[in-house]
Coordinates of C-alpha atoms and ligand atoms in Angstrom, one line a residue:
X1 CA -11.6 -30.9 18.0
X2 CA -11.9 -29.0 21.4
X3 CA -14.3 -26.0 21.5
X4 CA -12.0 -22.7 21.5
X5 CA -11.1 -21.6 24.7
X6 CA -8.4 -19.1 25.2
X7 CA -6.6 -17.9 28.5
X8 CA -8.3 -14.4 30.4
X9 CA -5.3 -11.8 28.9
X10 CA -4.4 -13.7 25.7
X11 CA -3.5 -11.2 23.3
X12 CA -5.1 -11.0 20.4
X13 CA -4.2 -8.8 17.0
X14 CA -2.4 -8.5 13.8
X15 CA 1.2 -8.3 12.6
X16 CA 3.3 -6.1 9.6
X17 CA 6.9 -4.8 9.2
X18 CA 8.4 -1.3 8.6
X19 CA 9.4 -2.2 5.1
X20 CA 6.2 -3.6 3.8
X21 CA 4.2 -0.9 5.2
X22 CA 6.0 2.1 6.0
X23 CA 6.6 3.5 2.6
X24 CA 8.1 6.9 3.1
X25 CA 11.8 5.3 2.3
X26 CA 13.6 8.8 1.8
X27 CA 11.7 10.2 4.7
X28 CA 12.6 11.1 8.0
X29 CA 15.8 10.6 7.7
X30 CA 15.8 7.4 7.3
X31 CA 18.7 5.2 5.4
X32 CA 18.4 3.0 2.3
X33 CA 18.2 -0.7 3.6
X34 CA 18.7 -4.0 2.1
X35 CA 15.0 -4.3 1.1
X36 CA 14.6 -0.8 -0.7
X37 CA 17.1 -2.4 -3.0
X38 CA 14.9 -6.2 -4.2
X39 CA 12.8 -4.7 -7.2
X40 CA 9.2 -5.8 -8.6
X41 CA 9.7 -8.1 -11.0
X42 CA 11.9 -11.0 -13.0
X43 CA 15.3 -10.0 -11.0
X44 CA 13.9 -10.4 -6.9
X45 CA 14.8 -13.7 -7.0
X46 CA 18.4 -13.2 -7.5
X47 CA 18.7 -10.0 -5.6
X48 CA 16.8 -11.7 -2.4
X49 CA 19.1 -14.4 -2.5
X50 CA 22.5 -12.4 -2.9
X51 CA 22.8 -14.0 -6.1
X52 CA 22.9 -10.7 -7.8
X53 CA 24.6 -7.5 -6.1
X54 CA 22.4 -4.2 -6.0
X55 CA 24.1 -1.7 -4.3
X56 CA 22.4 1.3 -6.6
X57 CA 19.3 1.8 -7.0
X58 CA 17.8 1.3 -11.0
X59 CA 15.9 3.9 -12.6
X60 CA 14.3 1.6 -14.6
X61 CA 13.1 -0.5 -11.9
X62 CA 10.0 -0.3 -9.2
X63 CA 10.9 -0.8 -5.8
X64 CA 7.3 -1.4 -3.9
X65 CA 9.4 -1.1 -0.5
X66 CA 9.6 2.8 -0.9
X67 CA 6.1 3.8 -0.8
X68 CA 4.6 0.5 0.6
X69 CA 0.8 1.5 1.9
X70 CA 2.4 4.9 3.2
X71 CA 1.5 3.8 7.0
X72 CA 4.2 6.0 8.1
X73 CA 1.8 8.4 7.6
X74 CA -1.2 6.9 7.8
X75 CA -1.0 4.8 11.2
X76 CA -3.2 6.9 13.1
X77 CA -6.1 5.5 10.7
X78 CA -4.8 2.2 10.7
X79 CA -4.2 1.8 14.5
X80 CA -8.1 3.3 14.9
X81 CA -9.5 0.6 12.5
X82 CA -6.7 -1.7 14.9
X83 CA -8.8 -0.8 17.7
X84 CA -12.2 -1.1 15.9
X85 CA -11.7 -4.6 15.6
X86 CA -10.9 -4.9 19.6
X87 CA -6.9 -5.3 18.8
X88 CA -4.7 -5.9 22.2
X89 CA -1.5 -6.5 20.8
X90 CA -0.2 -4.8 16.9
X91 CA 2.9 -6.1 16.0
X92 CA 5.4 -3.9 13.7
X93 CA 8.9 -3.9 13.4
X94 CA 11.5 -0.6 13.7
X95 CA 13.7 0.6 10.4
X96 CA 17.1 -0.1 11.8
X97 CA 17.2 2.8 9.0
X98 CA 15.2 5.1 11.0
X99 CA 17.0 5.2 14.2
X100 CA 20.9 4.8 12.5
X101 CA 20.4 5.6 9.2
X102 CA 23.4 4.0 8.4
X103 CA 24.2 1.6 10.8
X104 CA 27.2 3.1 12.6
X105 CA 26.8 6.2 13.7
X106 CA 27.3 7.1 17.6
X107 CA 24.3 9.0 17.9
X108 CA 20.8 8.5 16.6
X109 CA 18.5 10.2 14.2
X110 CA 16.1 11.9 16.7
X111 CA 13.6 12.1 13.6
X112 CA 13.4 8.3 13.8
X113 CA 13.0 7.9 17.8
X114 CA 9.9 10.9 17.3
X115 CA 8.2 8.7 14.9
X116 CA 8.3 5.3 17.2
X117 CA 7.4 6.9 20.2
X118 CA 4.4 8.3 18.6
X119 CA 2.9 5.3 16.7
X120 CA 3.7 3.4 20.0
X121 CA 1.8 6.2 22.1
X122 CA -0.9 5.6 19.6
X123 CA -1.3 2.6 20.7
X124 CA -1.2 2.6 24.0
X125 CA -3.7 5.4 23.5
X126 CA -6.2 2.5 21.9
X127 CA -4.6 0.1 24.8
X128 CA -2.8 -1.9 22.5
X129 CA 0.2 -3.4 23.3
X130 CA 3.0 -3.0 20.9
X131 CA 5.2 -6.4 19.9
X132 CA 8.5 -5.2 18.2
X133 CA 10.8 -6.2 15.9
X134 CA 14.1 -4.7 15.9
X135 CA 15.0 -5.9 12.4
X136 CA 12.6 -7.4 10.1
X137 CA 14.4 -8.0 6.6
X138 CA 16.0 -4.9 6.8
X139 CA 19.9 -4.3 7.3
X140 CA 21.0 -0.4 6.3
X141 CA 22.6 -0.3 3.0
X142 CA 25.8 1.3 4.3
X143 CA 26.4 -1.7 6.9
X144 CA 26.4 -3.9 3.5
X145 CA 28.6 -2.2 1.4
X146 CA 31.0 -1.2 3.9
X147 CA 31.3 -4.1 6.4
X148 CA 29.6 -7.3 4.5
X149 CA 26.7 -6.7 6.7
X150 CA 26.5 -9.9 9.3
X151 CA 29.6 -11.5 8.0
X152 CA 31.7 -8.8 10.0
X153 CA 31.5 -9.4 13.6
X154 CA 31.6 -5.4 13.8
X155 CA 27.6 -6.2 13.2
X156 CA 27.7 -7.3 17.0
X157 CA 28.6 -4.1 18.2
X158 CA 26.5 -1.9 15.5
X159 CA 23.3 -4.0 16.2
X160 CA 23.5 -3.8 20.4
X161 CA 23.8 0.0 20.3
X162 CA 21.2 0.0 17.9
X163 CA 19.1 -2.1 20.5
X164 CA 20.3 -0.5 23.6
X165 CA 18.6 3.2 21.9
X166 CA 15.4 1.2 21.0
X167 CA 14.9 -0.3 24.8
X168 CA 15.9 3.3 26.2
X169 CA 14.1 5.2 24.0
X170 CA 10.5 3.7 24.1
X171 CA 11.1 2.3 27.6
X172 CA 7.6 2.1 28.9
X173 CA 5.9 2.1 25.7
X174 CA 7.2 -1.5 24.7
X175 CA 6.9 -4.3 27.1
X176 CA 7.3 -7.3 24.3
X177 CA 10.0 -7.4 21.8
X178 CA 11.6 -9.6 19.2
X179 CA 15.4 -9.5 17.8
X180 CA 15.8 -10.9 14.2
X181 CA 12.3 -12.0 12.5
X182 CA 12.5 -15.3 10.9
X183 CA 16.4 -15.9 11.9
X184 CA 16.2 -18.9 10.4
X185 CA 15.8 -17.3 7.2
X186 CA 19.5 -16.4 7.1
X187 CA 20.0 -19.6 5.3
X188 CA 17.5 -19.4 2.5
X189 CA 17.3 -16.2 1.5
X190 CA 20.6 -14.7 2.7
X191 CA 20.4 -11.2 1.0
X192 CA 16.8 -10.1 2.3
X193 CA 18.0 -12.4 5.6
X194 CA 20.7 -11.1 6.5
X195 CA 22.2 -8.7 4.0
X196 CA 24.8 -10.9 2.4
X197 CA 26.1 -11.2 -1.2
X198 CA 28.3 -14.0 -2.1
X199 CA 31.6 -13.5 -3.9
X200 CA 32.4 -16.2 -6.8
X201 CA 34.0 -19.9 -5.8
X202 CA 33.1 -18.8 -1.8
X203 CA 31.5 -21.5 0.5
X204 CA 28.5 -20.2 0.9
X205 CA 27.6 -22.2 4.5
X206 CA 31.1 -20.8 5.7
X207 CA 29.1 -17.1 5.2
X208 CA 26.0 -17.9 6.4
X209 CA 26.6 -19.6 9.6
X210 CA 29.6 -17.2 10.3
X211 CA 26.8 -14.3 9.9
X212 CA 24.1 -16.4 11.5
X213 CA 26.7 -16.8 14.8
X214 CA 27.0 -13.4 14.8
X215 CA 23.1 -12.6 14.8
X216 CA 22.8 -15.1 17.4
X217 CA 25.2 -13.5 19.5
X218 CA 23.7 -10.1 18.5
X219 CA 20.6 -11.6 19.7
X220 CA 22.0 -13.0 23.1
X221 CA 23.1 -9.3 23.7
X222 CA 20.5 -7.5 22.8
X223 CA 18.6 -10.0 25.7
X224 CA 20.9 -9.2 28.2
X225 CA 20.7 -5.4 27.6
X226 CA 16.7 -5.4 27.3
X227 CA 16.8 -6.8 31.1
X228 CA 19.1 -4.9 32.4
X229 CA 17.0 -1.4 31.0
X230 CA 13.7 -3.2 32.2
X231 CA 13.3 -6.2 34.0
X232 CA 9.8 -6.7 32.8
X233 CA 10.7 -6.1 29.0
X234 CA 10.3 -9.7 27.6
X235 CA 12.2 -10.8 24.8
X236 CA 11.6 -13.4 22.2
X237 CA 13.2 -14.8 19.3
X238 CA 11.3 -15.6 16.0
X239 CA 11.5 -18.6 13.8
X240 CA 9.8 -19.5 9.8
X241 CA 8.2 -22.4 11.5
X242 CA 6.1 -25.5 10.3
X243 CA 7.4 -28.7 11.0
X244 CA 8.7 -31.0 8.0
X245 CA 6.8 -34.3 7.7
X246 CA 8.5 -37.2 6.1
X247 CA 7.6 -37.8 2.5
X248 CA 6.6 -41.8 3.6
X249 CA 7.8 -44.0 6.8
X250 CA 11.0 -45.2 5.6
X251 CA 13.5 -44.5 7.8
X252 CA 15.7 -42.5 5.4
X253 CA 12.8 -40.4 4.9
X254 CA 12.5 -39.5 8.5
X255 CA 15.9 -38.8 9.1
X256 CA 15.7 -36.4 6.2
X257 CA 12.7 -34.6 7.9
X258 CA 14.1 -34.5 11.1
X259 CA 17.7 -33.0 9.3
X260 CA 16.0 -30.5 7.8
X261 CA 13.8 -28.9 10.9
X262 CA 17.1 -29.3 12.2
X263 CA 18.5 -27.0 9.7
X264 CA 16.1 -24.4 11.0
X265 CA 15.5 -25.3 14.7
X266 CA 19.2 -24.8 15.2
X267 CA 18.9 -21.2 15.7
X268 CA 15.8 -21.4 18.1
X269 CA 18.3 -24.3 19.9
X270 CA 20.8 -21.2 20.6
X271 CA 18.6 -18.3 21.6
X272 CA 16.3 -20.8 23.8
X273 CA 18.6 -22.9 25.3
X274 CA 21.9 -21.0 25.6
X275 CA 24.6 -22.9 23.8
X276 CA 25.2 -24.6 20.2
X277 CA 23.4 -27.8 20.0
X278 CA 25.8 -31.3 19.8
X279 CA 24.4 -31.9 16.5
X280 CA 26.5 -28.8 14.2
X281 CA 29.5 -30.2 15.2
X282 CA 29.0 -32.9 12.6
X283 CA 26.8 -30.8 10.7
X284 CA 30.0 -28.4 10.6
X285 CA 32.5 -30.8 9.4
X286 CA 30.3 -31.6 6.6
X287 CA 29.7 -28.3 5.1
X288 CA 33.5 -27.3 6.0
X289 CA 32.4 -24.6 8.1
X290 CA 34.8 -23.1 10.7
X291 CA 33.4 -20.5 12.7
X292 CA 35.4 -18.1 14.1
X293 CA 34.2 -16.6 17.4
X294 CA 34.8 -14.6 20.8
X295 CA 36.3 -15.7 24.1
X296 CA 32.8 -14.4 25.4
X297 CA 30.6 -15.7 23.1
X298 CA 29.5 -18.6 25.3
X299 CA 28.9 -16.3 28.2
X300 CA 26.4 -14.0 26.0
X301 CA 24.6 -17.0 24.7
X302 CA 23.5 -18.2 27.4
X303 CA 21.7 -15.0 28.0
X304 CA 17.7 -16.9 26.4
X305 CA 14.9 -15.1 25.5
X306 CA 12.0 -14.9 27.7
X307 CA 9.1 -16.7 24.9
X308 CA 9.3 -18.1 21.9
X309 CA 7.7 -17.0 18.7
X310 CA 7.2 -17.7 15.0
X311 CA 5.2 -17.5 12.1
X312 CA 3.4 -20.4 10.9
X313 CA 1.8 -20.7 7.4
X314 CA 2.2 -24.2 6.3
X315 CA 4.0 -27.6 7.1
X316 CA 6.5 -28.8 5.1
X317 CA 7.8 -31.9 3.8
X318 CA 11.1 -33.7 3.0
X319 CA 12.3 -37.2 1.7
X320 CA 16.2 -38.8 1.3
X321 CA 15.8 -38.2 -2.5
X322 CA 14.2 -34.3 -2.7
X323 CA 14.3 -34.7 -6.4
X324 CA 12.3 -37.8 -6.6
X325 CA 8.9 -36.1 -5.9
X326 CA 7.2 -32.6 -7.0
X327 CA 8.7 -29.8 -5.3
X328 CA 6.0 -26.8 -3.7
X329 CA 5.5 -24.2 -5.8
X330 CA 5.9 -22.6 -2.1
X331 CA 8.1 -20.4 -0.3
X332 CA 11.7 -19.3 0.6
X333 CA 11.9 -23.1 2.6
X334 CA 11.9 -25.8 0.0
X335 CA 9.7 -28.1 0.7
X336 CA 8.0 -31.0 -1.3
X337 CA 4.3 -31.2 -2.3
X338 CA 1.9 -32.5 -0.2
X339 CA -0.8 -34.4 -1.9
X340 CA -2.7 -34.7 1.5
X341 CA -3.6 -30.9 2.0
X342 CA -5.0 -28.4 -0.2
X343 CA -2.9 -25.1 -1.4
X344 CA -3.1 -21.2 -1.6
X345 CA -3.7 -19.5 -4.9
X346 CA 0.2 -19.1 -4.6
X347 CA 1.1 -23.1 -3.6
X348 CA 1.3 -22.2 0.0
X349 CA 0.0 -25.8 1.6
X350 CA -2.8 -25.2 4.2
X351 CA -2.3 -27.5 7.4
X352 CA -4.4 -26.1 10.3
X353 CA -3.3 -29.2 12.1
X354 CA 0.4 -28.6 11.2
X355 CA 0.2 -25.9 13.7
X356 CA -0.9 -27.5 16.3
X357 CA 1.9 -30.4 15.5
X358 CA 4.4 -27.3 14.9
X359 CA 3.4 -25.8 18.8
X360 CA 3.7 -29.2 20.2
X361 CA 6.8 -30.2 19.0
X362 CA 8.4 -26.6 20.0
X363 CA 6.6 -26.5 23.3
X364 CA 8.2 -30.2 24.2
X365 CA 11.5 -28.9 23.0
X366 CA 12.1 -25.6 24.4
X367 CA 9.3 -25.2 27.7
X368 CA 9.0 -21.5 27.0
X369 CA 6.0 -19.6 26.2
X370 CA 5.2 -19.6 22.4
X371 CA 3.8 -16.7 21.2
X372 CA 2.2 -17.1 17.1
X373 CA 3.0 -13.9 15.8
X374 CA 2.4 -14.7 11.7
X375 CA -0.1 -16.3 10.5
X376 CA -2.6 -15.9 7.2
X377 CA -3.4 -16.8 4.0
X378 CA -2.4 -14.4 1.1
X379 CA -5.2 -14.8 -1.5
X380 CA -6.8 -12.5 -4.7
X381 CA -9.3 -10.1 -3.4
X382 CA -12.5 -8.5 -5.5
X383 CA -15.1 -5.9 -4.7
X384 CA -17.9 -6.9 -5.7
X385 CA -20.5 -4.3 -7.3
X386 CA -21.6 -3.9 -3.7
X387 CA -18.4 -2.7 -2.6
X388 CA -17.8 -5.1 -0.8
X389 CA -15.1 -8.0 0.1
X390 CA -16.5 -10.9 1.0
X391 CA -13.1 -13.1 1.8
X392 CA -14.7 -16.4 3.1
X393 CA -11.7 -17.8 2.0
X394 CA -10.1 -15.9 4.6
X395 CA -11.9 -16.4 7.4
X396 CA -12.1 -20.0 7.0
X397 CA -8.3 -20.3 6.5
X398 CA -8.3 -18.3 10.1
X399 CA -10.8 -20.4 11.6
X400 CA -9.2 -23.7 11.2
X401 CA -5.5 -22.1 12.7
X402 CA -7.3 -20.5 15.3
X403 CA -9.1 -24.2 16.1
X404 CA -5.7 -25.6 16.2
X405 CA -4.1 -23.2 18.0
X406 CA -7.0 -23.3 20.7
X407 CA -6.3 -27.4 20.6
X408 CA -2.2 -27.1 21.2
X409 CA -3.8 -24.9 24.1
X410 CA -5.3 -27.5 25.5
X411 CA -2.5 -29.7 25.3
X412 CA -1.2 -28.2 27.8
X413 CA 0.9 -25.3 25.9
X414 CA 1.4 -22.0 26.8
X415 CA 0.3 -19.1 24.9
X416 CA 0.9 -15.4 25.2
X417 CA -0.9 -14.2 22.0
X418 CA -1.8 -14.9 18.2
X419 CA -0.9 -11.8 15.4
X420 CA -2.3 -12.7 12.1
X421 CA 0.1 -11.6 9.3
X422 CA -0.4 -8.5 7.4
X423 CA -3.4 -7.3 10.1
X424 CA -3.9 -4.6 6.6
X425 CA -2.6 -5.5 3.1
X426 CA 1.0 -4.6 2.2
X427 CA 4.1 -5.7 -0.2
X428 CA 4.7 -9.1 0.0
X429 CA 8.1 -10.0 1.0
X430 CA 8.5 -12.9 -1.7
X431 CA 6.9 -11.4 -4.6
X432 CA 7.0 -7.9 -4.1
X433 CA 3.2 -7.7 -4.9
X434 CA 0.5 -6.1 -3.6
X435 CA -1.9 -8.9 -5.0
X436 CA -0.9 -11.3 -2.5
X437 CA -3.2 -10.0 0.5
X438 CA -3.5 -11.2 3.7
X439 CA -5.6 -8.2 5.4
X440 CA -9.0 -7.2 7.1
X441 CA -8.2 -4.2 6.0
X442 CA -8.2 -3.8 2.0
X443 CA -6.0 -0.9 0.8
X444 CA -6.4 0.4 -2.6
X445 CA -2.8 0.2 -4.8
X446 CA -1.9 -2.4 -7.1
X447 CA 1.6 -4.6 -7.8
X448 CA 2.6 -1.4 -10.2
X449 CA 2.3 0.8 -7.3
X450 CA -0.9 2.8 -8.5
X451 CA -4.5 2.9 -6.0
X452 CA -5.4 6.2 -3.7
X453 CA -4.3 4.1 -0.5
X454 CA -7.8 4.6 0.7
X455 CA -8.5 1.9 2.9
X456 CA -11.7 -0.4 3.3
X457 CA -13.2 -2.9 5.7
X458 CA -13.3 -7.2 4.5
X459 CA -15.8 -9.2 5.7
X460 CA -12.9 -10.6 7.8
X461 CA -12.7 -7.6 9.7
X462 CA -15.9 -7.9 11.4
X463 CA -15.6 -11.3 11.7
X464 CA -12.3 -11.0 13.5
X465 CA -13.7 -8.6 15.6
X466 CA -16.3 -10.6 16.9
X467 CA -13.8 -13.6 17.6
X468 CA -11.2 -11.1 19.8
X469 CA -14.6 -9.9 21.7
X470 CA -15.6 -13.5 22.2
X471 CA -11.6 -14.3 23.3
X472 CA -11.9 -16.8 20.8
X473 CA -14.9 -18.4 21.5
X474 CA -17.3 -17.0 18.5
X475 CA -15.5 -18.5 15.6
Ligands
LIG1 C1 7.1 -14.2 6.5 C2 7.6 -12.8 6.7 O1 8.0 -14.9 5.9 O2 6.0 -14.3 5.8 C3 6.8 -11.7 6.3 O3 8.1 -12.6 8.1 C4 6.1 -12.1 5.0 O4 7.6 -10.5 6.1 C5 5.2 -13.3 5.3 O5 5.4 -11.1 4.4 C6 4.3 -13.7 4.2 O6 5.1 -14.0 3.1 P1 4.7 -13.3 1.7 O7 5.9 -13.6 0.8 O8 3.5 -13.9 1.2 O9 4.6 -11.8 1.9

């Protein structure tokens, strides 16, 4: 293990998204969006995964999307305590909601723009550097109902205005910028994913790679257009990463490992390298998927982003014969259970040197920049009758990414920067709770939605803090 040495400029922060932190979802103008419809509670499941079709909200239902932690109006605060902890990069996403509130308008909400350009001004104001999303989880309602959201390759056209605004608009404010978070997504949770809800007897991969061409040539667009408004914007696309490790060294197991980080890799394959990878064409055939598509698609797609990012929480694992062993308890990507590393209070395995196997494995594949823009451990927090939070667990669980992030360094990778997730507690996109936290910045509300939203320093925070004013050397 290599003492921690990070490059001079390596950006260092912390990551959310609009809908998990926001709140304020009648506000501003803004437009109901797939999220504000997944409730709290036994249902999620099937709404996230378009199993069940919401397209009204439920009195009888909580929706933790709509208040969040109310940072649309408290980010002044939070970009201050941002700064406190030496910050140079905050990543946040924009509501597509905000700026077309429903997705197909000519003209944008000026409300929304107003709001961007100032929490992005705050920033710069601190000398942060804002990382954007242009659609975290979030597709306007009105785009779902009335078009089948990414099905329709109307989305193209609705998403590239929507982008073209965004790179006008805060043109100077935003130098770094993502298209879809966690494309890859798409596939395993397709309503929070992408927005779609499956009709009875449908094939379901016919859908989901039909809409996931269509974000990938969304994506190629919305490249071309961010270099042609600014040369120096750089653009990256955004992968649920963590490599799958076969379940033992039989053959058959390793081809199932390799066939399912194909499974998500494939998008990364587009929006790095240009052009569909040999390998759906078979893939294709077997799932009797057909895609239908544009003389100028290939031309677009060749228009690759500038880095490569992705979230990294945990490896995964995969055998021929999934059933055979225990499934994880963990999240959207199945995955079995690894009985070589520990897990989160939520079944989340914890693989520090998955990561640096994860940025290896990329870096060899794609020779771009990677750029780790989630990462954490969502665990139970207490106060304790000092009032404090003393979340060693935390800080350890950073440590040991941080180690192995500093490691796939020294192998030779390059690195623009490392967000943590959820830089200050907020809705979990799984579960909907509050519970879950990932922050080094407590905020006061429960899963029910009650708390004053006060917010309070963790241990971690001054622990991160030291470790950005080291560059990474004080761990
Ligand atoms: C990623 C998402 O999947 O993981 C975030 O991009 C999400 O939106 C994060 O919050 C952690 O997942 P969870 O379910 O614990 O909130």
């Amino acid at each position: 293990m290599s003492a921690a040495t990070f490059p001079d400029g390596f950006l260092w922060g912390g990551a959310l998204a609009a809908n998990q932190a926001e709140g304020a979802a009648f506000e501003g103008g803004k437009g109901l969006t797939t999220v504000d419809m997944i409730p709290h509670g036994p249902q999620r499941l099937a709404v996230k995964i378009g199993q069940q079709k919401r397209v009204a909200l439920q009195a009888d239902e909580f929706y933790p999307s709509h208040q969040a932690i109310d940072f649309y109006h408290r980010y002044k605060e939070d970009i201050a305590l941002m700064a406190e902890m030496g910050f140079t990069v905050f990543r946040t996403s924009i509501a597509w909601s905000r700026i077309y509130p429903n997705g197909d308008e000519l003209t944008p909400n000026a409300e929304g723009i107003a709001f961007y350009r100032e929490l992005f001004s705050e920033c710069k104001k601190h000398n942060i550097e804002p990382l954007v999303t242009l659609c975290h989880f979030d597709v306007p309602m009105h785009l779902v109902t009335e078009y089948g959201s990414w099905r329709n390759r109307k989305m193209v056209e609705f998403f590239a205005r929507y982008a073209r605004t965004c790179f006008e608009a805060f043109d100077g404010l935003v130098k770094y910028w993502l298209t879809f978070n966690e494309i890859n997504i798409l596939l395993h949770s397709p309503f929070s994913g992408a927005g779609l809800v499956f009709e009875e007897g449908e094939n379901q991969q016919q859908v989901k790679y039909q809409a996931a061409h269509h974000e990938l040539v969304a994506s190629a667009l919305a490249t071309k257009i961010a270099h042609e408004v600014n040369p120096h914007n750089q653009v990256g696309c955004m992968l649920a990463g963590g490599n799958f490790y076969p379940w033992s060294c039989k053959p058959e197991d390793v081809w199932a490992a390799l066939e399912k980080d194909r499974e998500n890799l494939f998008f990364i394959d587009v929006q790095a390298r240009g052009a569909y990878p040999g390998y759906t064409r078979r893939l294709f055939k077997e799932q009797g998927v057909t895609l239908v598509t544009a003389p100028e698609d290939n031309e677009i797609l060749q228009h690759t982003v500038d880095f490569v990012s992705f979230s990294y929480y945990a490896s995964r694992c995969a055998s021929a014969d999934m059933n055979e062993h225990n499934s994880s308890a963990a999240n959207i990507v199945k995955s079995l259970k690894n009985p070589h590393i520990q897990a989160s209070e939520w079944g989340w395995g914890i693989d520090p040197l998955g990561l640096r196997i994860t940025m290896n494995m990329m870096y060899d594949r794609y020779q771009k920049p990677l750029f780790l823009v989630e990462n954490g451990l969502g665990a139970k927090d207490e106060i304790n009758p000092q009032g404090e939070i003393n979340d060693d667990y935390r800080i350890s669980y950073l440590r040991e990414h941080i180690k192995a992030m500093a490691d796939a360094i020294e192998d030779g990778i390059p690195v623009i920067g490392y967000t943590s997730w959820g830089c200050i507690d907020l809705v979990s996109a799984s579960t909907g709770e509050m519970s879950k936290r990932y922050g080094f910045v407590w905020v006061d509300r429960d899963d029910q939605g009650q708390g004053t939203l006060n917010r309070m320093r963790k241990k971690s925070f001054y622990w991160y803090q030291k470790v950005i004013a080291s560059n990474g050397a004080d761990l």
